PDB file of C-alpha atoms in Angstrom:
ATOM      1  CA  MET Q   1      42.642  40.467  72.758  1.00 91.00           C
ATOM      2  CA  LYS Q   2      39.592  41.655  74.695  1.00 93.00           C
ATOM      3  CA  LEU Q   3      36.603  42.726  72.587  1.00 92.00           C
ATOM      4  CA  ILE Q   4      32.968  43.758  73.020  1.00 91.00           C
ATOM      5  CA  LEU Q   5      30.674  42.004  70.544  1.00 89.00           C
ATOM      6  CA  THR Q   6      28.331  44.319  68.634  1.00 84.00           C
ATOM      7  CA  HIS Q   7      26.478  41.470  66.864  1.00 85.00           C
ATOM      8  CA  GLU Q   8      25.772  37.852  67.727  1.00 85.00           C
ATOM      9  CA  VAL Q   9      28.605  35.573  66.618  1.00 87.00           C
ATOM     10  CA  SER Q  10      27.815  31.861  66.448  1.00 84.00           C
ATOM     11  CA  GLY Q  11      29.955  29.908  68.892  1.00 87.00           C
ATOM     12  CA  LEU Q  12      31.309  33.038  70.575  1.00 91.00           C
ATOM     13  CA  GLY Q  13      28.526  35.093  72.153  1.00 87.00           C
ATOM     14  CA  GLU Q  14      25.770  37.659  71.795  1.00 83.00           C
ATOM     15  CA  ALA Q  15      25.830  41.399  71.242  1.00 82.00           C
ATOM     16  CA  GLY Q  16      27.173  43.109  74.359  1.00 82.00           C
ATOM     17  CA  ASP Q  17      29.262  40.167  75.553  1.00 86.00           C
ATOM     18  CA  ILE Q  18      32.888  40.758  76.443  1.00 89.00           C
ATOM     19  CA  VAL Q  19      35.066  38.029  74.952  1.00 93.00           C
ATOM     20  CA  GLU Q  20      38.752  37.161  74.952  1.00 94.00           C
ATOM     21  CA  VAL Q  21      39.894  36.010  71.493  1.00 95.00           C
ATOM     22  CA  LYS Q  22      43.202  35.459  69.742  1.00 95.00           C
ATOM     23  CA  ASP Q  23      44.687  38.586  68.198  1.00 95.00           C
ATOM     24  CA  GLY Q  24      44.440  37.391  64.582  1.00 95.00           C
ATOM     25  CA  TYR Q  25      40.768  36.379  64.874  1.00 94.00           C
ATOM     26  CA  GLY Q  26      39.872  39.754  66.341  1.00 93.00           C
ATOM     27  CA  ARG Q  27      42.015  41.846  64.015  1.00 95.00           C
ATOM     28  CA  ASN Q  28      41.311  39.966  60.765  1.00 96.00           C
ATOM     29  CA  PHE Q  29      37.711  38.789  61.186  1.00 94.00           C
ATOM     30  CA  LEU Q  30      35.688  40.407  63.975  1.00 94.00           C
ATOM     31  CA  LEU Q  31      36.853  44.030  63.786  1.00 94.00           C
ATOM     32  CA  PRO Q  32      36.815  44.517  59.961  1.00 94.00           C
ATOM     33  CA  ARG Q  33      33.288  43.052  59.692  1.00 92.00           C
ATOM     34  CA  GLY Q  34      31.997  45.301  62.474  1.00 91.00           C
ATOM     35  CA  LEU Q  35      31.093  42.345  64.672  1.00 91.00           C
ATOM     36  CA  ALA Q  36      33.094  43.681  67.626  1.00 91.00           C
ATOM     37  CA  THR Q  37      34.767  46.782  69.037  1.00 90.00           C
ATOM     38  CA  PRO Q  38      37.874  47.008  71.233  1.00 91.00           C
ATOM     39  CA  TRP Q  39      37.213  46.780  74.979  1.00 89.00           C
ATOM     40  CA  THR Q  40      37.501  49.981  77.045  1.00 88.00           C
ATOM     41  CA  LYS Q  41      36.349  50.984  80.536  1.00 84.00           C
ATOM     42  CA  GLY Q  42      33.705  53.302  79.025  1.00 84.00           C
ATOM     43  CA  GLY Q  43      32.529  50.492  76.802  1.00 83.00           C
ATOM     44  CA  GLN Q  44      32.284  48.272  79.877  1.00 83.00           C
ATOM     45  CA  LYS Q  45      29.763  50.689  81.440  1.00 85.00           C
ATOM     46  CA  GLN Q  46      27.627  50.618  78.291  1.00 79.00           C
ATOM     47  CA  VAL Q  47      27.718  46.819  78.273  1.00 82.00           C
ATOM     48  CA  ASP Q  48      26.540  46.731  81.903  1.00 82.00           C
ATOM     49  CA  ALA Q  49      23.581  48.977  81.032  1.00 80.00           C
ATOM     50  CA  LEU Q  50      22.690  46.812  78.005  1.00 74.00           C
ATOM     51  CA  THR Q  51      22.890  43.644  80.094  1.00 76.00           C
ATOM     52  CA  LYS Q  52      20.488  45.010  82.706  1.00 78.00           C
ATOM     53  CA  GLY Q  53      18.011  45.977  79.976  1.00 72.00           C
ATOM     54  CA  ARG Q  54      18.349  42.589  78.310  1.00 68.00           C
ATOM     55  CA  GLU Q  55      17.632  40.748  81.579  1.00 68.00           C
ATOM     56  CA  VAL Q  56      14.405  42.705  82.053  1.00 65.00           C
ATOM     57  CA  ARG Q  57      13.224  41.844  78.524  1.00 57.00           C
ATOM     58  CA  SER Q  58      14.437  38.225  78.442  1.00 54.00           C
ATOM     59  CA  ILE Q  59      11.439  36.685  80.248  1.00 53.00           C
ATOM     60  CA  LYS Q  60       8.971  38.218  77.798  1.00 63.00           C
ATOM     61  CA  ASP Q  61      11.242  37.308  74.909  1.00 73.00           C
ATOM     62  CA  LEU Q  62      11.414  33.655  75.999  1.00 79.00           C
ATOM     63  CA  ASP Q  63       7.629  33.261  75.941  1.00 80.00           C
ATOM     64  CA  GLN Q  64       7.429  35.099  72.638  1.00 82.00           C
ATOM     65  CA  ALA Q  65      10.239  32.955  71.196  1.00 84.00           C
ATOM     66  CA  LYS Q  66       8.409  29.761  72.159  1.00 87.00           C
ATOM     67  CA  GLY Q  67       5.271  31.057  70.440  1.00 87.00           C
ATOM     68  CA  ILE Q  68       7.204  31.915  67.280  1.00 87.00           C
ATOM     69  CA  LYS Q  69       8.889  28.488  67.393  1.00 89.00           C
ATOM     70  CA  GLY Q  70       5.497  26.761  67.301  1.00 89.00           C
ATOM     71  CA  GLN Q  71       4.380  29.003  64.461  1.00 89.00           C
ATOM     72  CA  LEU Q  72       7.537  28.317  62.403  1.00 89.00           C
ATOM     73  CA  GLU Q  73       7.492  24.559  62.911  1.00 89.00           C
ATOM     74  CA  ALA Q  74       3.816  24.343  61.912  1.00 88.00           C
ATOM     75  CA  SER Q  75       4.159  26.443  58.754  1.00 87.00           C
ATOM     76  CA  SER Q  76       4.995  25.236  55.254  1.00 87.00           C
ATOM     77  CA  VAL Q  77       7.307  27.598  53.432  1.00 93.00           C
ATOM     78  CA  LYS Q  78       8.077  27.557  49.724  1.00 94.00           C
ATOM     79  CA  VAL Q  79      11.212  29.365  48.560  1.00 94.00           C
ATOM     80  CA  PRO Q  80      11.074  30.242  44.846  1.00 93.00           C
ATOM     81  CA  ALA Q  81      14.379  30.061  42.955  1.00 93.00           C
ATOM     82  CA  LYS Q  82      15.446  30.108  39.319  1.00 93.00           C
ATOM     83  CA  SER Q  83      16.513  26.669  38.160  1.00 93.00           C
ATOM     84  CA  GLY Q  84      17.474  24.764  35.048  1.00 91.00           C
ATOM     85  CA  GLN Q  85      15.902  21.657  33.492  1.00 90.00           C
ATOM     86  CA  SER Q  86      17.759  19.234  35.777  1.00 91.00           C
ATOM     87  CA  GLY Q  87      16.685  20.988  38.981  1.00 90.00           C
ATOM     88  CA  ARG Q  88      20.001  22.715  39.661  1.00 93.00           C
ATOM     89  CA  LEU Q  89      19.657  26.317  40.767  1.00 93.00           C
ATOM     90  CA  PHE Q  90      21.276  29.318  39.131  1.00 92.00           C
ATOM     91  CA  GLY Q  91      23.253  30.321  42.213  1.00 91.00           C
ATOM     92  CA  ALA Q  92      22.123  29.256  45.679  1.00 92.00           C
ATOM     93  CA  VAL Q  93      19.349  29.967  48.157  1.00 94.00           C
ATOM     94  CA  SER Q  94      20.570  32.436  50.791  1.00 93.00           C
ATOM     95  CA  ASN Q  95      19.412  33.013  54.355  1.00 92.00           C
ATOM     96  CA  GLY Q  96      17.845  36.273  53.174  1.00 92.00           C
ATOM     97  CA  ASP Q  97      15.767  34.361  50.619  1.00 94.00           C
ATOM     98  CA  ILE Q  98      14.538  32.022  53.366  1.00 94.00           C
ATOM     99  CA  ALA Q  99      13.641  34.929  55.674  1.00 92.00           C
ATOM    100  CA  ALA Q 100      11.730  36.655  52.853  1.00 93.00           C
ATOM    101  CA  ALA Q 101       9.832  33.444  52.025  1.00 93.00           C
ATOM    102  CA  VAL Q 102       8.823  32.996  55.684  1.00 92.00           C
ATOM    103  CA  LYS Q 103       7.497  36.539  55.799  1.00 91.00           C
ATOM    104  CA  ALA Q 104       5.672  36.081  52.459  1.00 91.00           C
ATOM    105  CA  ALA Q 105       4.048  32.894  53.816  1.00 89.00           C
ATOM    106  CA  GLY Q 106       2.549  34.923  56.658  1.00 87.00           C
ATOM    107  CA  GLY Q 107       5.169  34.063  59.256  1.00 85.00           C
ATOM    108  CA  PRO Q 108       7.141  36.406  61.505  1.00 85.00           C
ATOM    109  CA  GLU Q 109       9.942  38.622  60.246  1.00 85.00           C
ATOM    110  CA  LEU Q 110      13.226  36.798  60.891  1.00 86.00           C
ATOM    111  CA  ASP Q 111      16.774  38.115  61.091  1.00 83.00           C
ATOM    112  CA  LYS Q 112      18.717  36.383  58.315  1.00 85.00           C
ATOM    113  CA  ARG Q 113      21.785  36.144  60.574  1.00 83.00           C
ATOM    114  CA  LYS Q 114      19.870  33.869  62.947  1.00 86.00           C
ATOM    115  CA  ILE Q 115      19.086  31.290  60.255  1.00 91.00           C
ATOM    116  CA  GLU Q 116      21.563  28.413  59.992  1.00 92.00           C
ATOM    117  CA  VAL Q 117      21.570  26.052  57.014  1.00 92.00           C
ATOM    118  CA  LYS Q 118      23.851  22.999  57.172  1.00 90.00           C
ATOM    119  CA  GLN Q 119      24.960  23.005  53.524  1.00 90.00           C
ATOM    120  CA  ALA Q 120      24.600  25.329  50.551  1.00 90.00           C
ATOM    121  CA  ILE Q 121      21.242  24.884  48.822  1.00 93.00           C
ATOM    122  CA  LYS Q 122      21.879  24.461  45.106  1.00 93.00           C
ATOM    123  CA  THR Q 123      19.091  22.108  43.977  1.00 94.00           C
ATOM    124  CA  LEU Q 124      15.301  21.978  44.165  1.00 94.00           C
ATOM    125  CA  GLY Q 125      13.795  19.955  47.004  1.00 94.00           C
ATOM    126  CA  SER Q 126      12.944  19.930  50.703  1.00 94.00           C
ATOM    127  CA  TYR Q 127      15.385  21.234  53.304  1.00 94.00           C
ATOM    128  CA  GLU Q 128      15.627  22.093  56.994  1.00 93.00           C
ATOM    129  CA  ALA Q 129      17.182  25.101  58.682  1.00 93.00           C
ATOM    130  CA  THR Q 130      17.693  26.007  62.323  1.00 93.00           C
ATOM    131  CA  VAL Q 131      16.474  29.424  63.468  1.00 90.00           C
ATOM    132  CA  ARG Q 132      17.956  30.720  66.728  1.00 87.00           C
ATOM    133  CA  LEU Q 133      15.119  32.780  68.188  1.00 84.00           C
ATOM    134  CA  HIS Q 134      16.549  33.114  71.696  1.00 81.00           C
ATOM    135  CA  PRO Q 135      19.649  31.707  73.450  1.00 80.00           C
ATOM    136  CA  GLU Q 136      17.439  28.956  74.901  1.00 84.00           C
ATOM    137  CA  VAL Q 137      15.046  28.470  71.954  1.00 87.00           C
ATOM    138  CA  ALA Q 138      15.894  27.192  68.477  1.00 89.00           C
ATOM    139  CA  ALA Q 139      13.251  26.258  65.918  1.00 90.00           C
ATOM    140  CA  THR Q 140      13.589  23.817  63.040  1.00 93.00           C
ATOM    141  CA  LEU Q 141      12.164  25.345  59.879  1.00 92.00           C
ATOM    142  CA  LYS Q 142      11.172  22.976  57.082  1.00 93.00           C
ATOM    143  CA  PHE Q 143      10.962  24.553  53.652  1.00 94.00           C
ATOM    144  CA  GLU Q 144      10.817  23.554  50.033  1.00 95.00           C
ATOM    145  CA  VAL Q 145      12.784  25.105  47.198  1.00 94.00           C
ATOM    146  CA  VAL Q 146      10.498  25.334  44.160  1.00 94.00           C
ATOM    147  CA  PRO Q 147      11.089  26.653  40.618  1.00 93.00           C
ATOM    148  CA  ALA Q 148      10.311  30.344  40.201  1.00 85.00           C
TER     149      ALA Q 148
END
């Protein structure tokens, strides 16, 4: 099945990429979530226009991404979360919570879909997350989950 990605999909591609995937993956995962649209010749023309625009912006974005990477890696972020006596959280810390804490700490506004956490965060403590700022630049964000 040939699809045009409308959002970045980890391990598959960026928005505007044309990908060939198995029918079930496209039909049951990508299309219902709005992550892709079926490929057409008209859609191909739009993708070409987006790609040209992206290439023009990419050089500026790379320098900006490197600047944001330095800012993120130098900052200390505290993510407040409700917890019990033993330090276990009521629920888990989401990528949206991390993005909001970065912004509250004076950092840049991050897209929560670009934040990758290795395991679910369900206890208080220090953690690391990877933030994909650009296809060539990924920053390691260190943050601490503290009681709210």
